[in-house]
C-alpha positions as MATLAB code, in Angstrom:
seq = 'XXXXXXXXXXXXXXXXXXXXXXXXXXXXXXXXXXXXXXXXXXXXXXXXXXXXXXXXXXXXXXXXXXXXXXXXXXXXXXXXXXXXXXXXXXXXXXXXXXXXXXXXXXXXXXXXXXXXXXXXXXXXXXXXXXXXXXXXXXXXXXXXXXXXXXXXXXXXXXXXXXXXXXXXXXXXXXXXXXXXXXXXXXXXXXXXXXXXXXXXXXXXXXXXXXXXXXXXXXXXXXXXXXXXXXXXXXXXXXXXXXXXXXXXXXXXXXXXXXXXXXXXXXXXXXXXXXXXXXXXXXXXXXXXXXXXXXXXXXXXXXXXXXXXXXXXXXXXXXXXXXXXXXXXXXXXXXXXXXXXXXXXXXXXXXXXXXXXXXXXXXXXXXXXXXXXXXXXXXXXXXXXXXXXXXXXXXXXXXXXXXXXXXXXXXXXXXXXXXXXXXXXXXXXXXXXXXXXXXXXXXXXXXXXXXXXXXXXXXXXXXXXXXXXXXXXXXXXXXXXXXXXXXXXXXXXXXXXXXXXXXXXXXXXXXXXX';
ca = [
     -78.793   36.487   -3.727;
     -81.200   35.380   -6.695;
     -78.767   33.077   -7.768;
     -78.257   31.389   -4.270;
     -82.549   31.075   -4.125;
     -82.444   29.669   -8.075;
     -79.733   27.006   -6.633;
     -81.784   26.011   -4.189;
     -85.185   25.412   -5.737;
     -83.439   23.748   -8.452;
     -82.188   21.057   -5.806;
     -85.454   21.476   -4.067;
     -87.001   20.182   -7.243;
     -83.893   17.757   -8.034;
     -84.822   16.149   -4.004;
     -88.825   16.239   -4.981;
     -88.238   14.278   -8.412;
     -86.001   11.861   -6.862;
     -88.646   11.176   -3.891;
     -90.973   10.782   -6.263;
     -88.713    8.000   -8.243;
     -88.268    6.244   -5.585;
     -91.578    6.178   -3.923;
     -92.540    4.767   -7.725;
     -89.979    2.611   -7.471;
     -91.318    0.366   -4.201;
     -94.378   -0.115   -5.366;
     -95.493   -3.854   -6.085;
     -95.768   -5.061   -9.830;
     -99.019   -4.931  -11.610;
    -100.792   -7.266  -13.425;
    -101.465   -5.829  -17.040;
     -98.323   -6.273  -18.800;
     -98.335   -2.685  -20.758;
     -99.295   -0.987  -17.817;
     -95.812   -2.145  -16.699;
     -93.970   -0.849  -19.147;
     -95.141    1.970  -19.139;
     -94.663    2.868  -15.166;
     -90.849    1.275  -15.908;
     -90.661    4.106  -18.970;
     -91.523    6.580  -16.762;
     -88.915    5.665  -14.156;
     -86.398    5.639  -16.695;
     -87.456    8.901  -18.630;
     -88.453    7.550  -21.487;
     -84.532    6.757  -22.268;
     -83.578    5.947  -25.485;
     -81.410    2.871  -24.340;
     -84.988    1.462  -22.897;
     -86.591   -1.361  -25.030;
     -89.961   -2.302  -24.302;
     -91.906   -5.071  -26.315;
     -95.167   -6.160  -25.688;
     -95.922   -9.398  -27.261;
    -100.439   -9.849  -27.863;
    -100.593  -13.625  -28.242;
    -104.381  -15.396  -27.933;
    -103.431  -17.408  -24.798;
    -101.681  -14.462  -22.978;
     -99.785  -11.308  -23.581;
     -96.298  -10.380  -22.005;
     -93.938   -8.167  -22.253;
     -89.907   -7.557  -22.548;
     -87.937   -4.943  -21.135;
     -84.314   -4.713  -21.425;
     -81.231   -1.879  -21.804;
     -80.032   -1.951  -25.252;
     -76.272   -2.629  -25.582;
     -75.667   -4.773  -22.535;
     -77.267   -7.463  -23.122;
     -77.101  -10.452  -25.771;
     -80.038  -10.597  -28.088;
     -79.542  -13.667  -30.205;
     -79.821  -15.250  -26.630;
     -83.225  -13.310  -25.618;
     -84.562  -14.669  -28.918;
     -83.670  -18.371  -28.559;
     -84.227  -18.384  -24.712;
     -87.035  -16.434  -23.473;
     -89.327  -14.625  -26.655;
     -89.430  -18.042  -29.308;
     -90.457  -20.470  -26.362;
     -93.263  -18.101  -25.252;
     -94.284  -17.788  -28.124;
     -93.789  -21.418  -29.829;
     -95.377  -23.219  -27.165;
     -98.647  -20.456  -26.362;
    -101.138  -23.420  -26.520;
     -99.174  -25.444  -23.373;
     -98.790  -22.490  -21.052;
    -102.531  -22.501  -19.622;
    -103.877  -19.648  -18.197;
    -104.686  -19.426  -14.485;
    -102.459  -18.839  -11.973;
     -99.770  -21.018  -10.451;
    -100.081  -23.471  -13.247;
     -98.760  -20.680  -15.736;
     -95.813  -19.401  -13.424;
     -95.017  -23.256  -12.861;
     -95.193  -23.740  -16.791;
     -93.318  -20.357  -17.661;
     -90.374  -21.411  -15.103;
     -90.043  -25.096  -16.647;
     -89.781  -23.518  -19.950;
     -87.301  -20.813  -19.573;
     -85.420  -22.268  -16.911;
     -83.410  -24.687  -18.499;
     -81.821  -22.210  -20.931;
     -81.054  -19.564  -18.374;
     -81.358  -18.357  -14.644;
     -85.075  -16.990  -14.054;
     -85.370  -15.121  -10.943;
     -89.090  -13.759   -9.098;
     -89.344  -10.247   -8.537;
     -92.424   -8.302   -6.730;
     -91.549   -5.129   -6.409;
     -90.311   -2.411   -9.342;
     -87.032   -1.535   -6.872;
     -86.029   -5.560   -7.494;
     -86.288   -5.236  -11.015;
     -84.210   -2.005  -11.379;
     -81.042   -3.312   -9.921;
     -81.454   -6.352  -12.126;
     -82.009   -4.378  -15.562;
     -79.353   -1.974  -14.963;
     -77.059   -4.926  -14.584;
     -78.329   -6.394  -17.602;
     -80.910   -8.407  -16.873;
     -84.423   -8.882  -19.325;
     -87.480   -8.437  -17.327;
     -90.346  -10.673  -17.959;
     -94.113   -9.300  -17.625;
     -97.336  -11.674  -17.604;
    -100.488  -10.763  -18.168;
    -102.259  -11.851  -15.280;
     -99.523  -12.070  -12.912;
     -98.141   -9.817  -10.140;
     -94.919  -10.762  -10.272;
     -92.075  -10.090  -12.912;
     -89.061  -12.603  -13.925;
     -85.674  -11.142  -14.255;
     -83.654  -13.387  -16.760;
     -79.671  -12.515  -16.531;
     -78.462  -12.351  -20.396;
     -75.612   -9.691  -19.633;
     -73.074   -9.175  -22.770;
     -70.995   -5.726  -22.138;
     -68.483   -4.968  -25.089;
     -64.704   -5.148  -24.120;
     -61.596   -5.203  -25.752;
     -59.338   -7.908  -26.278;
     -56.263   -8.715  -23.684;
     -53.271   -6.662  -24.810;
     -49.954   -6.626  -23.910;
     -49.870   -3.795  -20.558;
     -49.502   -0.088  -21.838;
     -47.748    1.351  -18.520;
     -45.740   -1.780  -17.676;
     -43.770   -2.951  -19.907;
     -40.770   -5.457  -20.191;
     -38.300   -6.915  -22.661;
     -39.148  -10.814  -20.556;
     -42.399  -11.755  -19.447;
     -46.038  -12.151  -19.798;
     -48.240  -10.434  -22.177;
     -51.365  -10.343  -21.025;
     -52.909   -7.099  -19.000;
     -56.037   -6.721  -17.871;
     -58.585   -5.059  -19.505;
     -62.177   -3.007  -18.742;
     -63.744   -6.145  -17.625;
     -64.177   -7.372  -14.187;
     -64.837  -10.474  -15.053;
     -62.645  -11.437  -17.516;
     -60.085   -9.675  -15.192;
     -60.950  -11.844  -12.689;
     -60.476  -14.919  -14.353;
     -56.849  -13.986  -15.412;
     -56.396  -14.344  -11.799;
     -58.139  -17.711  -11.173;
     -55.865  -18.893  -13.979;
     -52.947  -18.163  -12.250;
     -53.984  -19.380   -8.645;
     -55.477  -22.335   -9.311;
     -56.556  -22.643   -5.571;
     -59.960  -22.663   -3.646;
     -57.914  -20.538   -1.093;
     -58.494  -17.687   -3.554;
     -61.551  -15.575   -2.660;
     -62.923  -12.603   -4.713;
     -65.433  -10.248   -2.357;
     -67.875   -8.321   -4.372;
     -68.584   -4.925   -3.272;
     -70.263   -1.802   -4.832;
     -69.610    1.618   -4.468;
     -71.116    5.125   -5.551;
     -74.555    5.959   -5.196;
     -74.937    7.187   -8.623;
     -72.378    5.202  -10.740;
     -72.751    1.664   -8.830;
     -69.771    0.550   -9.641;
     -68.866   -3.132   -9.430;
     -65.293   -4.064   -7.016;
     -63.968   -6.906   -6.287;
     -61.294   -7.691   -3.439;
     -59.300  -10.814   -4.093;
     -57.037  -12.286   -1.378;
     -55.916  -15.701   -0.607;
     -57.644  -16.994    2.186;
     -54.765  -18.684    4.420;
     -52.037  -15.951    3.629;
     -53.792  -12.747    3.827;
     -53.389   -9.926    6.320;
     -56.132  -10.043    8.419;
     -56.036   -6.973    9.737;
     -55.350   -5.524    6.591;
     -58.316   -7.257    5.280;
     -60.551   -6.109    7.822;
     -59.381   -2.447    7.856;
     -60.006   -2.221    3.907;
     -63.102   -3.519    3.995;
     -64.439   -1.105    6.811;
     -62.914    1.642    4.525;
     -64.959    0.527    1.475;
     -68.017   -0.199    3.045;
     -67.325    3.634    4.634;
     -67.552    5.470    1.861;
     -69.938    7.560    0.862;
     -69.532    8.613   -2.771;
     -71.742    9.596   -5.564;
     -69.211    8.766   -8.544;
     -66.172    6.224   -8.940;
     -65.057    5.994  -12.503;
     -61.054    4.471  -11.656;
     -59.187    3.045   -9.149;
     -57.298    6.142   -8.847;
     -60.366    7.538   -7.649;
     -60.875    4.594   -4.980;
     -57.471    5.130   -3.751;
     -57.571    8.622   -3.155;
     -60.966    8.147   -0.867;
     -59.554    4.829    0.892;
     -56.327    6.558    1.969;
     -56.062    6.449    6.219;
     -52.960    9.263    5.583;
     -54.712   11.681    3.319;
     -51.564   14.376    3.497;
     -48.690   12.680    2.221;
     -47.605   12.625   -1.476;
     -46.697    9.302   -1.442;
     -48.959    6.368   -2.595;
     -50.902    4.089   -0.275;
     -51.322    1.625   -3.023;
     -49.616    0.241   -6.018;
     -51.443    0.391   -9.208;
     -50.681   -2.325  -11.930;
     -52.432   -3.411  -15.035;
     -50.307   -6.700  -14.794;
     -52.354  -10.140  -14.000;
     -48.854  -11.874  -12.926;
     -48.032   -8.999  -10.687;
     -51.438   -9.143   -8.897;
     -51.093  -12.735   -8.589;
     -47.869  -12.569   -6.902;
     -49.009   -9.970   -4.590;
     -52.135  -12.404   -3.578;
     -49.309  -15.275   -3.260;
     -47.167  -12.888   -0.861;
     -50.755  -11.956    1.694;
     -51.711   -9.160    0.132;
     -55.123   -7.590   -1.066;
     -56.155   -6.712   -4.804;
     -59.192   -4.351   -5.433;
     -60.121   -4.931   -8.898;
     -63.012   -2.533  -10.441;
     -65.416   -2.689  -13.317;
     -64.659   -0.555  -16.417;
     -60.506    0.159  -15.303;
     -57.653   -2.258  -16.469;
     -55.828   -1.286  -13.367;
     -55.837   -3.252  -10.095;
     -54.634   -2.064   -6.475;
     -52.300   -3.521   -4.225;
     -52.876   -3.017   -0.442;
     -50.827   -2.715    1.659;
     -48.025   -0.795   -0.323;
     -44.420    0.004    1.114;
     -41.597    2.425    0.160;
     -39.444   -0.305   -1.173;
     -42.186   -2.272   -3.482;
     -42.471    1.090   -5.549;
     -38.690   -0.191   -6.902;
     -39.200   -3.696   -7.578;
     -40.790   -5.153  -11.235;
     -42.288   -8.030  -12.624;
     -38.902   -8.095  -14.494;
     -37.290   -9.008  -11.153;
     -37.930  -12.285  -10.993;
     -37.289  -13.779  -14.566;
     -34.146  -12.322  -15.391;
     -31.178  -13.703  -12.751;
     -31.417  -12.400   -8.707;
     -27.990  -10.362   -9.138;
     -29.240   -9.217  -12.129;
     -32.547   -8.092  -10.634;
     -30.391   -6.898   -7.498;
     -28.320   -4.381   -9.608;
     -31.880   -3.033  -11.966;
     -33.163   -2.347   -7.950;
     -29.671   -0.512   -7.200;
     -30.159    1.581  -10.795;
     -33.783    2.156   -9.703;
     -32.925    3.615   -6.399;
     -30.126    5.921   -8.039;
     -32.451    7.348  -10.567;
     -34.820    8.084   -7.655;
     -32.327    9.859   -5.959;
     -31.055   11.868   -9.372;
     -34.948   12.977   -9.959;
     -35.535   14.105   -7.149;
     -31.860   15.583   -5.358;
     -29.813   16.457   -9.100;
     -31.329   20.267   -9.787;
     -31.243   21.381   -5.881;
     -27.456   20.289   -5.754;
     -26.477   21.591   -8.876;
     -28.013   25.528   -7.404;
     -26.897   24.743   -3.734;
     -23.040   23.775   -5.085;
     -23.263   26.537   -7.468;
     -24.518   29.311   -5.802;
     -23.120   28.631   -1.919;
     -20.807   25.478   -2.031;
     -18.338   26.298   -4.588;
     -15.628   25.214   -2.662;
     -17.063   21.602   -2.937;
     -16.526   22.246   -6.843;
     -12.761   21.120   -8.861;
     -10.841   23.980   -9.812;
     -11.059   23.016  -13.460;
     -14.786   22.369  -13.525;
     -15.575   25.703  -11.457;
     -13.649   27.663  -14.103;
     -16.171   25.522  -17.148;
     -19.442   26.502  -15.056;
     -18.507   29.971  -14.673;
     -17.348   30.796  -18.290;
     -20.595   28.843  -19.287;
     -22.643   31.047  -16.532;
     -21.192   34.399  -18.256;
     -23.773   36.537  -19.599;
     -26.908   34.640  -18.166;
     -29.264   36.639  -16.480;
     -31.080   34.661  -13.943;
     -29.790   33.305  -11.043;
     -28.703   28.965  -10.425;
     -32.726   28.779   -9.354;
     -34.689   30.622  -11.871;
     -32.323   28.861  -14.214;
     -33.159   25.556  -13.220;
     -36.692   26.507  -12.654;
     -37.881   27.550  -16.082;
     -35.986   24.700  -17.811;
     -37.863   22.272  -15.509;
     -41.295   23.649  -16.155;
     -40.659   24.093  -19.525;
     -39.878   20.234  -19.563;
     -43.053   19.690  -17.036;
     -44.596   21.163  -19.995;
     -43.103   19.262  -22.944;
     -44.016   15.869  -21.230;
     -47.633   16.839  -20.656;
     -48.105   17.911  -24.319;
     -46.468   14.347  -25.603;
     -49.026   12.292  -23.696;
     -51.933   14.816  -24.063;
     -51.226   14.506  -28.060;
     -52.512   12.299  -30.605;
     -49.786    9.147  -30.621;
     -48.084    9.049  -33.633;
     -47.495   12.770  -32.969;
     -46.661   12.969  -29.637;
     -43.212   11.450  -28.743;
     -41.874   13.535  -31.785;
     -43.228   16.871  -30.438;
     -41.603   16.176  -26.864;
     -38.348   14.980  -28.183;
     -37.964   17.747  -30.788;
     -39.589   20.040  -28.629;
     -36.876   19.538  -25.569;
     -33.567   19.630  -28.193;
     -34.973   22.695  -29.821;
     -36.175   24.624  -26.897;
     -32.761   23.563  -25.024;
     -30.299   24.277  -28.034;
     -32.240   27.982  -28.645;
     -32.486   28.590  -24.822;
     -28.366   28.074  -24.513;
     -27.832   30.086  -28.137;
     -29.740   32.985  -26.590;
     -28.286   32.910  -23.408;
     -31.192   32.479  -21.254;
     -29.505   28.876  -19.549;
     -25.932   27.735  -19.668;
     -25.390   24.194  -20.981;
     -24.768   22.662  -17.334;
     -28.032   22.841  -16.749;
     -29.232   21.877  -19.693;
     -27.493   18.612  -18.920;
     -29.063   18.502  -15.096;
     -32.610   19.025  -15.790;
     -32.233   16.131  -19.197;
     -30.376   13.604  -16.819;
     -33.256   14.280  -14.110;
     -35.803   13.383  -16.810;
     -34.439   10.295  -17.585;
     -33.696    9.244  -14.098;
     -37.575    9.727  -13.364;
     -38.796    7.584  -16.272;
     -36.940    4.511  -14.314;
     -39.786    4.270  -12.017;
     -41.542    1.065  -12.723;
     -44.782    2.863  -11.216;
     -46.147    6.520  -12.497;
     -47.650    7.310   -9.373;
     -43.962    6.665   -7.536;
     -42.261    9.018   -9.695;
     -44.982   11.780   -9.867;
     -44.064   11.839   -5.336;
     -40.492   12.608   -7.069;
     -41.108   15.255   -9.459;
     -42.949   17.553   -7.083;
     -40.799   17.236   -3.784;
     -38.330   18.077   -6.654;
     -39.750   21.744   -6.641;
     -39.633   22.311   -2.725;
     -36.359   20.632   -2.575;
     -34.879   23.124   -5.535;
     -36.548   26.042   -3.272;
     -34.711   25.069    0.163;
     -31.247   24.749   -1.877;
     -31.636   27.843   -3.482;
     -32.457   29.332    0.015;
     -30.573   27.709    2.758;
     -27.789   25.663    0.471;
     -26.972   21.834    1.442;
     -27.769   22.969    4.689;
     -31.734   23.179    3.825;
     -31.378   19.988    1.619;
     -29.964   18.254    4.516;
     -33.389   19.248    6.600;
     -35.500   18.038    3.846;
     -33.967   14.640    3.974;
     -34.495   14.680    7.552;
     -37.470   15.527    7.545;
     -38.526   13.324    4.434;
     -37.231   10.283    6.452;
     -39.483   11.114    9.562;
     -42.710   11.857    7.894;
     -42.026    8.182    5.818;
     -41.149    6.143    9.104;
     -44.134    7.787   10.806;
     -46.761    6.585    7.701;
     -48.464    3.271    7.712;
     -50.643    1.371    5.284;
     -53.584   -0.115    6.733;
     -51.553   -0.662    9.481;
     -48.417   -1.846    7.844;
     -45.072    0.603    8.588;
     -44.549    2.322    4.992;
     -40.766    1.940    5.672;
     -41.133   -2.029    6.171;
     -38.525   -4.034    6.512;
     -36.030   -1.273    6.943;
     -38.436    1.070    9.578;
     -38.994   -1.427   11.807;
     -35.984   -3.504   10.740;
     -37.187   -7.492    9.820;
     -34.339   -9.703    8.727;
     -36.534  -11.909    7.808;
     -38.036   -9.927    5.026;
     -34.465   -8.626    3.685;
     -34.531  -11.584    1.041;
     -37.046   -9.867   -1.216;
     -37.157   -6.254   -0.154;
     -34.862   -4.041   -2.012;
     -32.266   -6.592   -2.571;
     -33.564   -9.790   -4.316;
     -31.959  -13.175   -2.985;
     -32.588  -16.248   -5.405;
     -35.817  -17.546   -5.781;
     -34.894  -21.315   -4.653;
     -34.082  -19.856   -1.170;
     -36.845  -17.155   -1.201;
     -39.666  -19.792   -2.438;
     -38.504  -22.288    0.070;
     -38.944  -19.958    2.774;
     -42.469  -18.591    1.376;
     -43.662  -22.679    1.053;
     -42.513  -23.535    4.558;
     -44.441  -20.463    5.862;
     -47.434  -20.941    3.752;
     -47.363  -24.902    5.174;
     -47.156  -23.531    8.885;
     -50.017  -21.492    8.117;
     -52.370  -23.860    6.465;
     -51.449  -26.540    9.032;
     -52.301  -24.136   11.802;
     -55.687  -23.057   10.090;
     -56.663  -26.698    9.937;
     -56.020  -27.626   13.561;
     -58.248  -24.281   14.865;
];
């Protein structure tokens, strides 16, 4: 009980200090300069990252207040502090004749903005902007000399491919954003700023091409954004798990890629990119069973080529997630459905373990669960060593003791590999857990209770939709129309034909509304 009453004056307190912030933070700009800084210290805390500078000069005194890190100071020096400073004698005091002066002199070497309340200039500073104080003046200039630290573009880390581009986007939205414009050199391409999280602020941007997109899609994701009520969004895998309309599925509503070409295409094919400040990764909306097995890859090797990678694709899917709940179905009720010769091999391997087909296949999969977790959670140069040594050890001593036979050894290594075909993490994660409850029902109920599952696995995806968009598309409601470049890929000078024709019809019809 004293715990509960401690909880809540502590947020009683937490509630008072931020009333008190912001009631401090809507009042109106004073007119001594270090009076100013020191109500914008207090706002802040008295944060080390806050730089205040108050400049005593015989015409006038003014001050500087800016975030350190985020923004450029070579530029603050050459812009804004040397010409105040330089030319003192011009800037007369009194009134509008100094603001008029002040503005002609900064002006020309960067954006100067009026401010009149302290709530204006907050926004502006934490988006690194240098505030300007006058002596004399009630009003404050915010001066926009943002420089955040990035990395440089890198070749993708989660996508890569033997023939392609290079480039990936990185932690910055706008240099992110200009990997697009570079590849859709169109005014049709819009970018929509938004900004989400009441805490974290954090900067989106939804990019679409004007006479192509969805606009129902459009309109639905932007309700969804502007919905949200969030303190804290760090990643787009965040953003996707609060825009989702289906929240119980496991699959994915979106597609995540850190690829500038594959964003671009999507824009090029009507569909929506969120971008975010301080992730590489974009999101694709809408997202349908069948994109989750095409690539980048696709379309610069040869369309058979890419037609027969999409075929592989689709049979490692099926191997990860339907391999270990045959093997115990066949071997513990089916094993009729088993050659003579082969049945004999399994059961002379089986002699002397002590678990049964499940447990078997159950403590080799976790223990693999585990192994992959422990490569990516450990230090690089390390890591693939300890999961590839740690699978052939753990496997070779686990048959040598008798715990597993060798069969399923064999199962649960070809399942591994088959999942690591996905061209999307998120994708093959939905495969490795229905895994688990597919592996139960076999163990269970046999092919019988696999047969269910499918069933069942092929209502709950015709019944899901993305922002309106069947998840099943173009199979669930069939399209012809959309077969060339669904999970087959027909040649791109019939496919881009098609795709220019359409985009024609629709420009021509925007014009004449």
């Amino acid at each position: 009980m004293s715990e509960q009453t401690n909880e809540s004056k502590k947020l009683q307190q937490i509630q008072k200090e931020q009333g008190e912030l912001e009631q401090f933070a809507g009042e109106e700009i004073m007119e001594n300069a270090c009076e100013n800084m020191e109500r914008l210290s207090a706002i802040f805390g008295k944060s080390a990252d806050l730089k205040t500078l108050v400049y005593e000069q015989e015409v006038f005194t003014f001050g500087i207040a800016y975030l350190d890190g985020i923004i450029n100071k070579h530029q603050l020096e050459e812009t804004v502090i040397e010409p105040l400073i330089v030319h003192q004698q011009s800037l007369k005091a009194g009134g509008a004749d100094r603001e008029t002066l002040i503005e002609n002199l900064i002006s020309p070497a960067a954006v100067l903005s009026a401010a009149f309340h302290y709530k204006q200039l907050l926004e502006s500073l934490l988006n690194g902007s240098v505030l300007l104080f006058i002596d004399g003046l009630k009003v404050a200039y915010t001066i926009p000399l943002e420089y955040w630290p990035y990395r440089s573009i890198e070749e993708p880390q989660t996508q890569t491919m033997v023939k392609g581009p290079r480039e990936g986007f990185i932690e910055s939205l706008q240099i992110n954003m200009t990997l697009l414009r570079r590849r859709i050199s169109t005014p049709s391409l819009h970018f929509l700023p938004r900004t989400i999280g009441n805490v974290t602020r954090t900067k989106l941007l939804v990019c679409y091409m004007e006479k192509l997109v969805d606009r129902d899609v459009l309109n639905k994701l932007l309700v969804k954004i502007d919905k949200v009520k969030t303190d804290k969004v760090f990643d787009t895998g965040m953003l996707e798990e609060l825009l989702e309309e289906r929240r119980f599925t496991p699959f994915p509503a979106f597609q995540s890629t850190e690829r500038p070409d594959v964003a671009a295409a999507a824009i090029a094919e009507g569909k929506v990119i969120i971008m975010m400040e301080g992730t590489p990764f974009a999101i694709i909306a809408p997202a349908t069973f069948w994109s989750f097995f095409q690539a980048a890859e696709d379309y610069y090797n040869h369309f058979d080529l890419a037609t027969f990678i999409r075929f592989i694709r689709l049979i490692s899917y099926i191997i990860a997630l339907a391999l270990p709940a045959s093997y115990i179905a066949v071997t513990t009720f089916h094993q009729e459905l088993i050659p003579p010769n082969l049945l004999v091999s399994l059961a002379a391997q089986r002699e002397g373990v002590p678990f049964p087909a499940f447990l078997e296949a159950l403590l080799m999969e976790l223990i693999f669960e585990i192994l992959r977790e422990a490569g990516i959670r450990m230090p690089r140069p390390i890591g693939s060593a300890v999961s590839i040594v740690g699978a052939i050890v753990i496997g070779e001593s686990a048959v040598s003791a008798g715990l597993v036979s060798p069969a399923i050894v064999i199962v649960v290594s070809l399942t591994a590999i088959a999942s690591f075909v996905s061209p999307y993490y998120s994708f093959s994660g939905t495969g490795r857990l229905l895994r688990f409850f597919l592996m139960l029902l076999a163990s269970t109920l046999g092919i019988y209770g696999m047969i269910m599952f499918m069933i069942a696995l092929a209502i709950h995806l015709s019944s899901l939709q993305t922002f309106g968009v069947p998840y099943f598309e173009p199979f669930a409601p069939f399209k012809a129309e959309k077969q060339k470049d669904s999970f087959l890929r027909f040649p791109l000078w019939w496919t881009q034909t098609a795709f220019y024709s359409k985009y024609k019809r629709k420009l021509e019809s925007g014009k004449a509304k």
